[in-house]
């Protein structure tokens, strides 16, 4: 490694990775008048988010929700389906169309902001220098080039973790990336891992009528989510005929003549047509040669950063899934923007602790703020208010009678501390609560506000009344909202 800083740079900012965090960092820096390049080791932009992760899985879910008639079963019966004999081709047709559109949008954004896109694999040769190996097809052998940058953003994302003892083949034993290549619908599926990805795909296949067994070593699903919400999810998954093997560890995965056999350490065995392995993800940092830049990664390939997303080298930033929790595309975008602004001394203000978490299981979950468990552990006095979708006219209209919206507020100040939703539209509804929390609002805001009728948003008002009624005869207070903080003159990163 050389510690010499070049006197001239080929770029002001070099971004490694073209996922959500990398895109926003690059575009923000370009809008600040910097010479920017994005290095992407695949031949398409967008990273895991667009090509194999967030966008494909959520589009796959939307196709399932529509074609299976899942949302209407409460109205027309459990056997109702929009299309009989659903196949993988039916579900993936829409996915391919959406991916193509999103790729075109990203390419257009980068092009019109004059961000150079380099199809290459990057590896550090020094704190400011990288070696790029051309990955474009038909280049007549390996082609290398050297680049340098005053600032660098690492946004390489993650890849699915693989246990070397498990015989992955992409057909019967898969990771989530392989689902887009399936050609036939399995009758039975075993999902190993009860995290976000495992729960999402398990619930999707269950909604299609596939017999699913979900296996996880932990005693409950999604432990970081409010436990009342995960209890509702667990109940509804079982209603969809899913078998949950919680507190169970996998001993062996063996392909058989007619499928795959999963043997558990307890002695139980699960036979399935297909096994989906969804035990976490690791940072895609192994090929970066981080040591040459004076950096390192932990055992799961993640890079440590400070509050400004700076690594141990102050001019090198890291954003997105490669720095760990929360590993959300939405948060990655904000991290990329903030990192670019910090690199060039542009004042910014954000509220990262109030990010909403969306989990696209069936039913959908979204949450913002603190859970009951967190507040209890911290010794914060609180009360809750709940609304059931079945109490709301809109819930009856759309056929969702199982949805729940839960508010948590401070027992004394009545400040809103958390919002937790499970049911249709949860990831959209959550932003109402997020906005009130960001302005320091109280639960009384919802009592004093008029919502469109009939809408699911009315759940906020119902839940607020429920919570206040739990307090006894306490007068309703006028909402006292603080003015919005000054966020500076930063141009939006698009």
CSV table of C-alpha atoms in Angstrom, one decimal:
chain,number,residue,atom,x,y,z
A,1,UNK,CA,0.0,0.0,0.0
A,2,UNK,CA,1.2,3.5,-0.8
A,3,UNK,CA,0.3,6.4,1.5
A,4,UNK,CA,1.1,9.0,-1.1
A,5,UNK,CA,-1.8,11.2,-2.1
A,6,UNK,CA,-2.0,11.9,-5.9
A,7,UNK,CA,-1.6,15.6,-6.8
A,8,UNK,CA,-4.2,15.1,-9.5
A,9,UNK,CA,-7.3,12.8,-9.6
A,10,UNK,CA,-9.2,11.3,-12.5
A,11,UNK,CA,-12.4,11.9,-10.6
A,12,UNK,CA,-13.7,14.0,-7.7
A,13,UNK,CA,-15.9,11.2,-6.5
A,14,UNK,CA,-15.7,7.5,-7.3
A,15,UNK,CA,-18.6,5.3,-6.3
A,16,UNK,CA,-18.2,1.5,-6.1
A,17,UNK,CA,-21.6,-0.1,-6.7
A,18,UNK,CA,-24.7,1.2,-8.5
A,19,UNK,CA,-27.4,0.2,-6.0
A,20,UNK,CA,-29.6,2.7,-4.2
A,21,UNK,CA,-26.9,4.1,-2.0
A,22,UNK,CA,-24.4,4.4,-4.8
A,23,UNK,CA,-26.8,6.0,-7.2
A,24,UNK,CA,-27.8,8.7,-4.7
A,25,UNK,CA,-24.3,9.5,-3.7
A,26,UNK,CA,-23.2,9.8,-7.3
A,27,UNK,CA,-26.1,12.0,-8.4
A,28,UNK,CA,-25.9,14.3,-5.3
A,29,UNK,CA,-22.2,14.8,-5.9
A,30,UNK,CA,-22.8,15.5,-9.6
A,31,UNK,CA,-25.5,18.1,-8.8
A,32,UNK,CA,-22.8,19.8,-6.7
A,33,UNK,CA,-20.7,20.1,-9.8
A,34,UNK,CA,-18.3,17.3,-9.2
A,35,UNK,CA,-16.8,14.9,-11.7
A,36,UNK,CA,-18.3,11.6,-10.7
A,37,UNK,CA,-18.0,7.9,-11.9
A,38,UNK,CA,-19.9,4.8,-10.7
A,39,UNK,CA,-18.0,1.5,-11.0
A,40,UNK,CA,-20.3,-1.5,-11.4
A,41,UNK,CA,-18.9,-5.0,-11.7
A,42,UNK,CA,-22.1,-6.3,-13.4
A,43,UNK,CA,-23.0,-5.5,-16.9
A,44,UNK,CA,-26.3,-3.8,-15.7
A,45,UNK,CA,-26.8,-1.0,-13.1
A,46,UNK,CA,-29.1,-1.1,-10.1
A,47,UNK,CA,-27.3,-3.7,-7.9
A,48,UNK,CA,-29.1,-6.4,-6.0
A,49,UNK,CA,-32.0,-4.0,-5.3
A,50,UNK,CA,-33.2,-3.8,-8.9
A,51,UNK,CA,-31.9,-7.1,-10.4
A,52,UNK,CA,-32.4,-9.8,-7.8
A,53,UNK,CA,-33.7,-8.3,-4.5
A,54,UNK,CA,-36.1,-5.6,-3.5
A,55,UNK,CA,-37.8,-4.8,-6.8
A,56,UNK,CA,-38.1,-8.4,-8.2
A,57,UNK,CA,-39.4,-9.8,-4.8
A,58,UNK,CA,-41.9,-7.0,-4.3
A,59,UNK,CA,-43.2,-7.3,-7.9
A,60,UNK,CA,-43.4,-11.1,-7.5
A,61,UNK,CA,-45.5,-10.5,-4.4
A,62,UNK,CA,-47.8,-8.0,-6.1
A,63,UNK,CA,-48.3,-10.5,-8.9
A,64,UNK,CA,-49.2,-13.2,-6.4
A,65,UNK,CA,-51.6,-10.9,-4.5
A,66,UNK,CA,-53.4,-10.1,-7.7
A,67,UNK,CA,-53.5,-13.3,-9.7
A,68,UNK,CA,-54.2,-15.5,-6.6
A,69,UNK,CA,-57.0,-13.3,-5.6
A,70,UNK,CA,-55.6,-13.3,-2.0
A,71,UNK,CA,-57.1,-9.9,-1.0
A,72,UNK,CA,-60.6,-10.9,-2.2
A,73,UNK,CA,-60.8,-14.2,-0.4
A,74,UNK,CA,-62.4,-12.6,2.6
A,75,UNK,CA,-65.2,-11.5,0.3
A,76,UNK,CA,-65.5,-14.4,-2.2
A,77,UNK,CA,-64.2,-17.4,-0.2
A,78,UNK,CA,-61.0,-19.2,0.4
A,79,UNK,CA,-61.0,-20.9,-3.0
A,80,UNK,CA,-61.3,-17.7,-5.0
A,81,UNK,CA,-58.5,-17.1,-7.6
A,82,UNK,CA,-58.2,-14.5,-10.5
A,83,UNK,CA,-56.3,-17.1,-12.6
A,84,UNK,CA,-56.5,-20.8,-12.2
A,85,UNK,CA,-53.4,-23.0,-12.5
A,86,UNK,CA,-50.9,-20.2,-11.8
A,87,UNK,CA,-47.4,-20.9,-13.1
A,88,UNK,CA,-44.1,-19.3,-12.5
A,89,UNK,CA,-44.2,-17.7,-16.0
A,90,UNK,CA,-47.4,-15.9,-15.0
A,91,UNK,CA,-45.8,-14.4,-11.9
A,92,UNK,CA,-42.4,-13.6,-13.4
A,93,UNK,CA,-43.8,-11.9,-16.5
A,94,UNK,CA,-44.6,-8.8,-14.5
A,95,UNK,CA,-41.3,-8.9,-12.7
A,96,UNK,CA,-39.3,-8.8,-15.9
A,97,UNK,CA,-41.3,-5.8,-17.1
A,98,UNK,CA,-40.8,-3.8,-13.9
A,99,UNK,CA,-37.0,-4.6,-13.8
A,100,UNK,CA,-36.6,-3.5,-17.4
A,101,UNK,CA,-38.4,-0.2,-16.7
A,102,UNK,CA,-36.4,0.5,-13.5
A,103,UNK,CA,-33.1,-0.1,-15.2
A,104,UNK,CA,-34.0,2.4,-17.9
A,105,UNK,CA,-35.0,5.0,-15.2
A,106,UNK,CA,-31.6,4.5,-13.4
A,107,UNK,CA,-29.6,4.7,-16.6
A,108,UNK,CA,-31.4,7.9,-17.6
A,109,UNK,CA,-30.9,9.5,-14.2
A,110,UNK,CA,-27.1,8.8,-14.3
A,111,UNK,CA,-26.8,9.9,-17.9
A,112,UNK,CA,-28.6,13.3,-17.5
A,113,UNK,CA,-26.6,14.1,-14.4
A,114,UNK,CA,-23.4,13.3,-16.4
A,115,UNK,CA,-22.3,10.5,-14.1
A,116,UNK,CA,-19.9,8.2,-15.9
A,117,UNK,CA,-20.8,4.5,-15.5
A,118,UNK,CA,-17.8,2.1,-15.7
A,119,UNK,CA,-18.6,-1.6,-16.1
A,120,UNK,CA,-15.6,-3.0,-14.2
A,121,UNK,CA,-14.6,-4.8,-11.0
A,122,UNK,CA,-12.8,-2.5,-8.7
A,123,UNK,CA,-9.9,-3.2,-6.2
A,124,UNK,CA,-7.9,-0.7,-4.2
A,125,UNK,CA,-4.3,-0.2,-4.8
A,126,UNK,CA,-4.0,2.7,-2.3
A,127,UNK,CA,-6.2,5.0,-0.2
A,128,UNK,CA,-7.1,7.1,-3.3
A,129,UNK,CA,-6.4,4.7,-6.2
A,130,UNK,CA,-8.2,1.7,-7.7
A,131,UNK,CA,-7.5,-0.8,-10.4
A,132,UNK,CA,-10.5,-1.5,-12.6
A,133,UNK,CA,-11.0,-4.8,-14.6
A,134,UNK,CA,-13.3,-4.4,-17.6
A,135,UNK,CA,-16.2,-6.8,-17.4
A,136,UNK,CA,-17.9,-5.9,-20.6
A,137,UNK,CA,-18.5,-8.9,-22.9
A,138,UNK,CA,-16.5,-9.2,-26.1
A,139,UNK,CA,-13.5,-7.1,-25.1
A,140,UNK,CA,-10.9,-9.6,-26.2
A,141,UNK,CA,-9.4,-10.6,-22.9
A,142,UNK,CA,-9.0,-8.8,-19.6
A,143,UNK,CA,-8.5,-5.0,-19.8
A,144,UNK,CA,-7.3,-3.0,-16.8
A,145,UNK,CA,-7.2,0.7,-16.1
A,146,UNK,CA,-6.1,2.8,-13.1
A,147,UNK,CA,-8.3,5.5,-11.6
A,148,UNK,CA,-8.0,7.9,-8.7
A,149,UNK,CA,-10.4,10.0,-6.7
A,150,UNK,CA,-10.3,12.6,-4.0
A,151,UNK,CA,-13.3,10.9,-2.3
A,152,UNK,CA,-14.6,7.3,-2.6
A,153,UNK,CA,-17.9,5.8,-1.6
A,154,UNK,CA,-18.1,2.1,-1.1
A,155,UNK,CA,-21.7,0.9,-1.9
A,156,UNK,CA,-21.1,-2.7,-2.9
A,157,UNK,CA,-24.1,-4.1,-1.0
A,158,UNK,CA,-24.3,-7.7,0.1
A,159,UNK,CA,-24.7,-11.2,-1.3
A,160,UNK,CA,-26.7,-14.2,0.1
A,161,UNK,CA,-24.8,-16.2,2.7
A,162,UNK,CA,-24.1,-19.8,1.7
A,163,UNK,CA,-23.3,-22.7,4.1
A,164,UNK,CA,-20.6,-24.8,2.4
A,165,UNK,CA,-22.2,-28.0,3.8
A,166,UNK,CA,-25.4,-27.3,1.8
A,167,UNK,CA,-25.6,-28.6,-1.8
A,168,UNK,CA,-26.9,-25.6,-3.6
A,169,UNK,CA,-27.9,-26.3,-7.2
A,170,UNK,CA,-30.2,-23.4,-8.1
A,171,UNK,CA,-33.1,-25.7,-8.8
A,172,UNK,CA,-34.0,-27.7,-5.8
A,173,UNK,CA,-31.7,-26.0,-3.2
A,174,UNK,CA,-31.8,-22.3,-3.8
A,175,UNK,CA,-30.9,-18.9,-2.4
A,176,UNK,CA,-33.4,-16.0,-3.0
A,177,UNK,CA,-31.6,-14.9,-6.2
A,178,UNK,CA,-32.4,-18.2,-7.9
A,179,UNK,CA,-36.2,-17.8,-7.5
A,180,UNK,CA,-36.3,-15.6,-10.7
A,181,UNK,CA,-35.0,-18.5,-12.7
A,182,UNK,CA,-37.6,-21.0,-11.6
A,183,UNK,CA,-39.7,-22.5,-14.4
A,184,UNK,CA,-42.1,-24.7,-12.4
A,185,UNK,CA,-44.2,-24.1,-9.4
A,186,UNK,CA,-43.2,-26.3,-6.4
A,187,UNK,CA,-45.9,-28.1,-4.5
A,188,UNK,CA,-43.9,-28.1,-1.2
A,189,UNK,CA,-41.2,-25.7,0.0
A,190,UNK,CA,-38.9,-25.7,3.0
A,191,UNK,CA,-37.6,-22.3,4.0
A,192,UNK,CA,-34.5,-22.2,6.2
A,193,UNK,CA,-34.3,-18.9,8.0
A,194,UNK,CA,-37.1,-16.8,9.6
A,195,UNK,CA,-35.6,-13.4,8.9
A,196,UNK,CA,-37.1,-10.8,6.6
A,197,UNK,CA,-36.3,-12.6,3.3
A,198,UNK,CA,-37.3,-16.0,4.6
A,199,UNK,CA,-40.6,-14.8,6.0
A,200,UNK,CA,-41.4,-12.8,2.8
A,201,UNK,CA,-40.9,-15.7,0.4
A,202,UNK,CA,-42.4,-18.2,2.7
A,203,UNK,CA,-45.6,-16.2,3.0
A,204,UNK,CA,-45.7,-15.6,-0.8
A,205,UNK,CA,-45.6,-19.3,-1.6
A,206,UNK,CA,-48.1,-20.1,1.2
A,207,UNK,CA,-50.5,-17.5,-0.4
A,208,UNK,CA,-50.3,-19.5,-3.6
A,209,UNK,CA,-51.4,-22.7,-1.8
A,210,UNK,CA,-47.9,-24.2,-1.7
A,211,UNK,CA,-47.3,-26.2,1.5
A,212,UNK,CA,-44.5,-24.4,3.3
A,213,UNK,CA,-42.4,-25.3,6.3
A,214,UNK,CA,-40.4,-22.4,7.8
A,215,UNK,CA,-37.4,-23.4,9.9
A,216,UNK,CA,-35.5,-21.1,12.3
A,217,UNK,CA,-33.3,-21.5,15.3
A,218,UNK,CA,-34.9,-18.6,17.1
A,219,UNK,CA,-38.0,-19.0,19.2
A,220,UNK,CA,-40.0,-16.3,17.3
A,221,UNK,CA,-40.1,-14.6,13.9
A,222,UNK,CA,-38.6,-11.2,13.3
A,223,UNK,CA,-37.5,-10.5,16.8
A,224,UNK,CA,-36.7,-6.8,16.2
A,225,UNK,CA,-40.4,-6.1,15.4
A,226,UNK,CA,-43.0,-5.4,18.1
A,227,UNK,CA,-44.0,-8.8,19.4
A,228,UNK,CA,-47.7,-8.3,19.2
A,229,UNK,CA,-47.3,-7.7,15.5
A,230,UNK,CA,-45.2,-10.8,14.9
A,231,UNK,CA,-47.7,-12.8,16.9
A,232,UNK,CA,-50.4,-11.7,14.5
A,233,UNK,CA,-48.1,-12.6,11.6
A,234,UNK,CA,-47.5,-16.0,13.0
A,235,UNK,CA,-51.2,-16.7,13.4
A,236,UNK,CA,-52.0,-15.7,9.9
A,237,UNK,CA,-49.1,-17.7,8.4
A,238,UNK,CA,-50.5,-20.8,10.2
A,239,UNK,CA,-54.0,-19.9,8.9
A,240,UNK,CA,-52.4,-20.2,5.4
A,241,UNK,CA,-51.4,-23.8,6.3
A,242,UNK,CA,-47.7,-23.0,7.0
A,243,UNK,CA,-45.8,-25.2,9.4
A,244,UNK,CA,-43.4,-23.3,11.7
A,245,UNK,CA,-40.5,-25.1,13.1
A,246,UNK,CA,-39.1,-22.5,15.5
A,247,UNK,CA,-36.3,-23.2,17.9
A,248,UNK,CA,-35.0,-25.8,15.5
A,249,UNK,CA,-31.6,-26.1,13.9
A,250,UNK,CA,-30.8,-27.7,10.5
A,251,UNK,CA,-28.4,-30.7,10.7
A,252,UNK,CA,-28.4,-31.8,7.0
A,253,UNK,CA,-29.9,-31.0,3.6
A,254,UNK,CA,-29.9,-34.0,1.2
A,255,UNK,CA,-31.3,-34.1,-2.3
A,256,UNK,CA,-33.5,-37.2,-2.8
A,257,UNK,CA,-35.0,-38.8,-5.9
A,258,UNK,CA,-38.2,-36.8,-5.6
A,259,UNK,CA,-37.1,-33.6,-3.8
A,260,UNK,CA,-34.9,-32.6,-0.8
A,261,UNK,CA,-34.8,-33.9,2.7
A,262,UNK,CA,-34.0,-31.4,5.5
A,263,UNK,CA,-33.0,-33.2,8.7
A,264,UNK,CA,-33.2,-31.2,12.0
A,265,UNK,CA,-31.0,-31.6,15.0
A,266,UNK,CA,-34.1,-32.6,17.0
A,267,UNK,CA,-34.4,-35.7,14.8
A,268,UNK,CA,-37.4,-34.3,12.8
A,269,UNK,CA,-37.2,-34.3,9.0
A,270,UNK,CA,-38.9,-32.2,6.4
A,271,UNK,CA,-39.4,-33.5,2.8
A,272,UNK,CA,-40.0,-30.8,0.2
A,273,UNK,CA,-39.8,-30.3,-3.6
A,274,UNK,CA,-37.6,-27.2,-3.0
A,275,UNK,CA,-35.5,-25.7,-0.2
A,276,UNK,CA,-34.9,-22.0,0.0
A,277,UNK,CA,-31.9,-21.1,2.2
A,278,UNK,CA,-32.3,-17.6,3.6
A,279,UNK,CA,-29.9,-17.3,6.5
A,280,UNK,CA,-28.6,-13.8,6.2
A,281,UNK,CA,-26.4,-11.9,3.9
A,282,UNK,CA,-22.7,-10.9,3.9
A,283,UNK,CA,-21.0,-7.8,2.6
A,284,UNK,CA,-19.6,-8.1,-1.0
A,285,UNK,CA,-16.2,-6.7,0.0
A,286,UNK,CA,-13.9,-9.8,-0.5
A,287,UNK,CA,-12.7,-8.6,-3.9
A,288,UNK,CA,-12.1,-4.9,-3.0
A,289,UNK,CA,-8.6,-5.5,-1.5
A,290,UNK,CA,-9.6,-3.2,1.4
A,291,UNK,CA,-6.2,-3.6,3.0
A,292,UNK,CA,-4.5,-1.6,0.3
A,293,UNK,CA,-6.6,1.4,1.3
A,294,UNK,CA,-6.0,0.9,5.0
A,295,UNK,CA,-9.4,-0.6,5.6
A,296,UNK,CA,-10.9,-3.8,6.8
A,297,UNK,CA,-14.2,-5.7,7.2
A,298,UNK,CA,-15.7,-7.8,9.9
A,299,UNK,CA,-16.4,-11.5,9.7
A,300,UNK,CA,-19.6,-10.9,7.7
A,301,UNK,CA,-17.9,-8.5,5.2
A,302,UNK,CA,-19.3,-5.4,6.7
A,303,UNK,CA,-17.5,-2.1,7.0
A,304,UNK,CA,-17.6,0.1,10.2
A,305,UNK,CA,-18.4,3.8,9.7
A,306,UNK,CA,-19.0,6.9,11.9
A,307,UNK,CA,-22.1,9.1,12.0
A,308,UNK,CA,-21.1,10.7,8.7
A,309,UNK,CA,-20.6,7.3,7.0
A,310,UNK,CA,-16.8,7.8,7.0
A,311,UNK,CA,-14.6,4.7,7.3
A,312,UNK,CA,-11.2,4.6,9.0
A,313,UNK,CA,-10.0,6.7,6.1
A,314,UNK,CA,-12.0,9.9,6.3
A,315,UNK,CA,-12.1,10.5,2.5
A,316,UNK,CA,-13.6,7.0,2.0
A,317,UNK,CA,-17.3,6.5,2.8
A,318,UNK,CA,-19.4,3.4,3.0
A,319,UNK,CA,-23.2,3.3,2.7
A,320,UNK,CA,-26.0,0.9,2.3
A,321,UNK,CA,-26.2,-2.8,3.2
A,322,UNK,CA,-22.4,-3.1,3.4
A,323,UNK,CA,-22.5,-1.2,6.7
A,324,UNK,CA,-25.2,-3.4,8.2
A,325,UNK,CA,-28.5,-2.7,9.9
A,326,UNK,CA,-31.1,-1.6,8.8
A,327,UNK,CA,-30.1,-2.8,5.2
A,328,UNK,CA,-33.0,-1.0,3.6
A,329,UNK,CA,-33.0,0.5,0.1
A,330,UNK,CA,-34.8,3.6,1.4
A,331,UNK,CA,-32.2,4.2,4.1
A,332,UNK,CA,-29.3,3.4,1.7
A,333,UNK,CA,-30.5,6.2,-0.6
A,334,UNK,CA,-30.4,8.7,2.3
A,335,UNK,CA,-27.0,7.5,3.5
A,336,UNK,CA,-25.6,8.0,0.0
A,337,UNK,CA,-27.0,11.5,-0.2
A,338,UNK,CA,-25.7,12.4,3.2
A,339,UNK,CA,-22.2,11.0,2.6
A,340,UNK,CA,-21.8,13.0,-0.6
A,341,UNK,CA,-23.0,16.2,1.1
A,342,UNK,CA,-20.6,15.6,4.0
A,343,UNK,CA,-17.7,15.0,1.6
A,344,UNK,CA,-18.2,18.4,0.0
A,345,UNK,CA,-19.1,20.4,3.1
A,346,UNK,CA,-22.8,20.8,2.3
A,347,UNK,CA,-24.9,21.2,5.5
A,348,UNK,CA,-27.6,18.6,5.8
A,349,UNK,CA,-30.1,17.5,8.4
A,350,UNK,CA,-31.9,14.2,8.5
A,351,UNK,CA,-33.8,12.0,11.0
A,352,UNK,CA,-32.2,8.6,10.5
A,353,UNK,CA,-33.6,7.2,13.7
A,354,UNK,CA,-37.2,7.6,12.4
A,355,UNK,CA,-36.8,5.5,9.3
A,356,UNK,CA,-39.8,3.3,8.5
A,357,UNK,CA,-39.3,-0.4,8.2
A,358,UNK,CA,-41.3,-2.2,5.6
A,359,UNK,CA,-41.6,-6.0,5.5
A,360,UNK,CA,-43.4,-7.4,2.5
A,361,UNK,CA,-44.8,-10.5,4.0
A,362,UNK,CA,-48.4,-11.5,3.3
A,363,UNK,CA,-49.8,-9.8,5.3
A,364,UNK,CA,-47.6,-6.7,5.0
A,365,UNK,CA,-45.9,-5.2,8.1
A,366,UNK,CA,-44.5,-1.7,8.6
A,367,UNK,CA,-43.1,0.0,11.7
A,368,UNK,CA,-41.5,3.2,12.9
A,369,UNK,CA,-40.2,4.2,16.3
A,370,UNK,CA,-40.0,2.1,19.4
A,371,UNK,CA,-41.7,-1.2,20.2
A,372,UNK,CA,-43.3,-2.1,23.5
A,373,UNK,CA,-40.3,-4.3,24.3
A,374,UNK,CA,-37.8,-1.6,23.8
A,375,UNK,CA,-39.7,0.9,25.9
A,376,UNK,CA,-40.3,-1.5,28.7
A,377,UNK,CA,-36.6,-2.3,28.8
A,378,UNK,CA,-35.7,1.4,28.8
A,379,UNK,CA,-38.2,2.1,31.6
A,380,UNK,CA,-40.3,4.5,29.6
A,381,UNK,CA,-43.9,4.8,30.8
A,382,UNK,CA,-46.3,4.3,27.8
A,383,UNK,CA,-49.8,3.5,26.8
A,384,UNK,CA,-51.1,1.9,23.5
A,385,UNK,CA,-54.1,2.4,21.3
A,386,UNK,CA,-55.2,-0.1,18.6
A,387,UNK,CA,-57.5,-0.2,15.7
A,388,UNK,CA,-58.6,-3.3,13.8
A,389,UNK,CA,-59.2,-3.1,10.1
A,390,UNK,CA,-62.5,-4.9,10.6
A,391,UNK,CA,-63.7,-1.9,12.6
A,392,UNK,CA,-63.1,0.4,9.6
A,393,UNK,CA,-65.4,0.6,6.7
A,394,UNK,CA,-62.5,0.5,4.2
A,395,UNK,CA,-61.3,-2.8,5.8
A,396,UNK,CA,-64.7,-4.3,5.1
A,397,UNK,CA,-64.7,-3.0,1.5
A,398,UNK,CA,-61.3,-4.4,0.6
A,399,UNK,CA,-61.9,-7.7,2.5
A,400,UNK,CA,-59.1,-7.3,5.0
A,401,UNK,CA,-60.5,-8.1,8.5
A,402,UNK,CA,-57.3,-9.2,10.1
A,403,UNK,CA,-55.2,-5.9,9.8
A,404,UNK,CA,-54.2,-4.0,12.9
A,405,UNK,CA,-52.7,-0.6,13.5
A,406,UNK,CA,-51.1,0.1,16.9
A,407,UNK,CA,-50.0,3.4,18.4
A,408,UNK,CA,-47.6,3.7,21.3
A,409,UNK,CA,-47.4,7.0,23.2
A,410,UNK,CA,-45.8,8.4,26.3
A,411,UNK,CA,-48.1,8.0,29.3
A,412,UNK,CA,-47.4,11.6,30.6
A,413,UNK,CA,-46.6,13.8,27.6
A,414,UNK,CA,-48.7,11.7,25.2
A,415,UNK,CA,-45.9,12.1,22.6
A,416,UNK,CA,-46.1,9.5,19.8
A,417,UNK,CA,-43.3,7.0,20.4
A,418,UNK,CA,-44.1,4.2,17.8
A,419,UNK,CA,-46.5,3.1,15.1
A,420,UNK,CA,-46.8,-0.6,14.2
A,421,UNK,CA,-49.0,-1.9,11.4
A,422,UNK,CA,-49.8,-5.3,9.9
A,423,UNK,CA,-52.3,-5.5,7.0
A,424,UNK,CA,-53.0,-4.1,3.6
A,425,UNK,CA,-51.2,-0.9,2.8
A,426,UNK,CA,-49.1,-1.0,5.9
A,427,UNK,CA,-46.0,0.4,4.2
A,428,UNK,CA,-47.9,3.3,2.9
A,429,UNK,CA,-49.9,4.1,6.0
A,430,UNK,CA,-46.8,4.2,8.2
A,431,UNK,CA,-45.7,7.5,6.8
A,432,UNK,CA,-48.6,9.3,8.5
A,433,UNK,CA,-47.3,8.3,11.9
A,434,UNK,CA,-43.7,8.9,10.8
A,435,UNK,CA,-44.5,12.5,9.9
A,436,UNK,CA,-46.3,13.2,13.2
A,437,UNK,CA,-43.4,11.7,15.1
A,438,UNK,CA,-40.8,13.7,13.2
A,439,UNK,CA,-42.6,16.9,14.3
A,440,UNK,CA,-42.8,15.8,17.9
A,441,UNK,CA,-46.6,15.3,17.7
A,442,UNK,CA,-48.8,13.7,20.3
A,443,UNK,CA,-51.5,11.1,20.0
A,444,UNK,CA,-54.0,13.9,20.2
A,445,UNK,CA,-53.1,15.0,16.7
A,446,UNK,CA,-55.1,12.0,15.3
A,447,UNK,CA,-58.1,12.8,17.5
A,448,UNK,CA,-58.2,16.4,16.2
A,449,UNK,CA,-57.6,15.5,12.5
A,450,UNK,CA,-60.2,14.6,9.9
A,451,UNK,CA,-59.3,11.7,7.6
A,452,UNK,CA,-61.0,10.8,4.3
A,453,UNK,CA,-63.8,8.4,4.6
A,454,UNK,CA,-63.7,5.5,4.0
A,455,UNK,CA,-60.0,4.9,4.2
A,456,UNK,CA,-57.6,2.8,6.2
A,457,UNK,CA,-56.0,6.0,7.5
A,458,UNK,CA,-59.0,6.3,9.8
A,459,UNK,CA,-57.4,3.6,11.8
A,460,UNK,CA,-55.1,6.3,13.3
A,461,UNK,CA,-58.1,8.1,14.7
A,462,UNK,CA,-59.7,5.0,16.1
A,463,UNK,CA,-56.5,3.8,17.7
A,464,UNK,CA,-55.9,7.3,19.2
A,465,UNK,CA,-59.4,7.3,20.8
A,466,UNK,CA,-58.7,3.7,22.0
A,467,UNK,CA,-55.5,4.8,23.6
A,468,UNK,CA,-56.9,7.9,25.3
A,469,UNK,CA,-59.9,6.0,26.6
A,470,UNK,CA,-57.4,3.7,28.4
A,471,UNK,CA,-56.1,6.7,30.3
A,472,UNK,CA,-59.5,7.4,31.8
A,473,UNK,CA,-61.2,10.8,31.8
A,474,UNK,CA,-58.3,12.8,30.5
A,475,UNK,CA,-59.1,15.9,28.4
A,476,UNK,CA,-58.0,15.9,24.7
A,477,UNK,CA,-55.1,18.2,24.2
A,478,UNK,CA,-54.6,20.5,21.2
A,479,UNK,CA,-51.6,19.2,19.1
A,480,UNK,CA,-48.4,21.1,19.6
A,481,UNK,CA,-46.2,20.6,16.6
A,482,UNK,CA,-42.7,22.1,16.3
A,483,UNK,CA,-41.7,23.8,13.0
A,484,UNK,CA,-39.8,21.7,10.5
A,485,UNK,CA,-36.0,21.9,10.9
A,486,UNK,CA,-34.0,23.8,8.4
A,487,UNK,CA,-32.6,21.2,6.0
A,488,UNK,CA,-30.3,23.6,4.1
A,489,UNK,CA,-30.2,24.3,0.4
A,490,UNK,CA,-29.3,20.8,-0.8
A,491,UNK,CA,-30.7,19.9,-4.2
A,492,UNK,CA,-32.7,16.6,-4.2
A,493,UNK,CA,-30.5,13.7,-5.4
A,494,UNK,CA,-32.2,13.0,-8.7
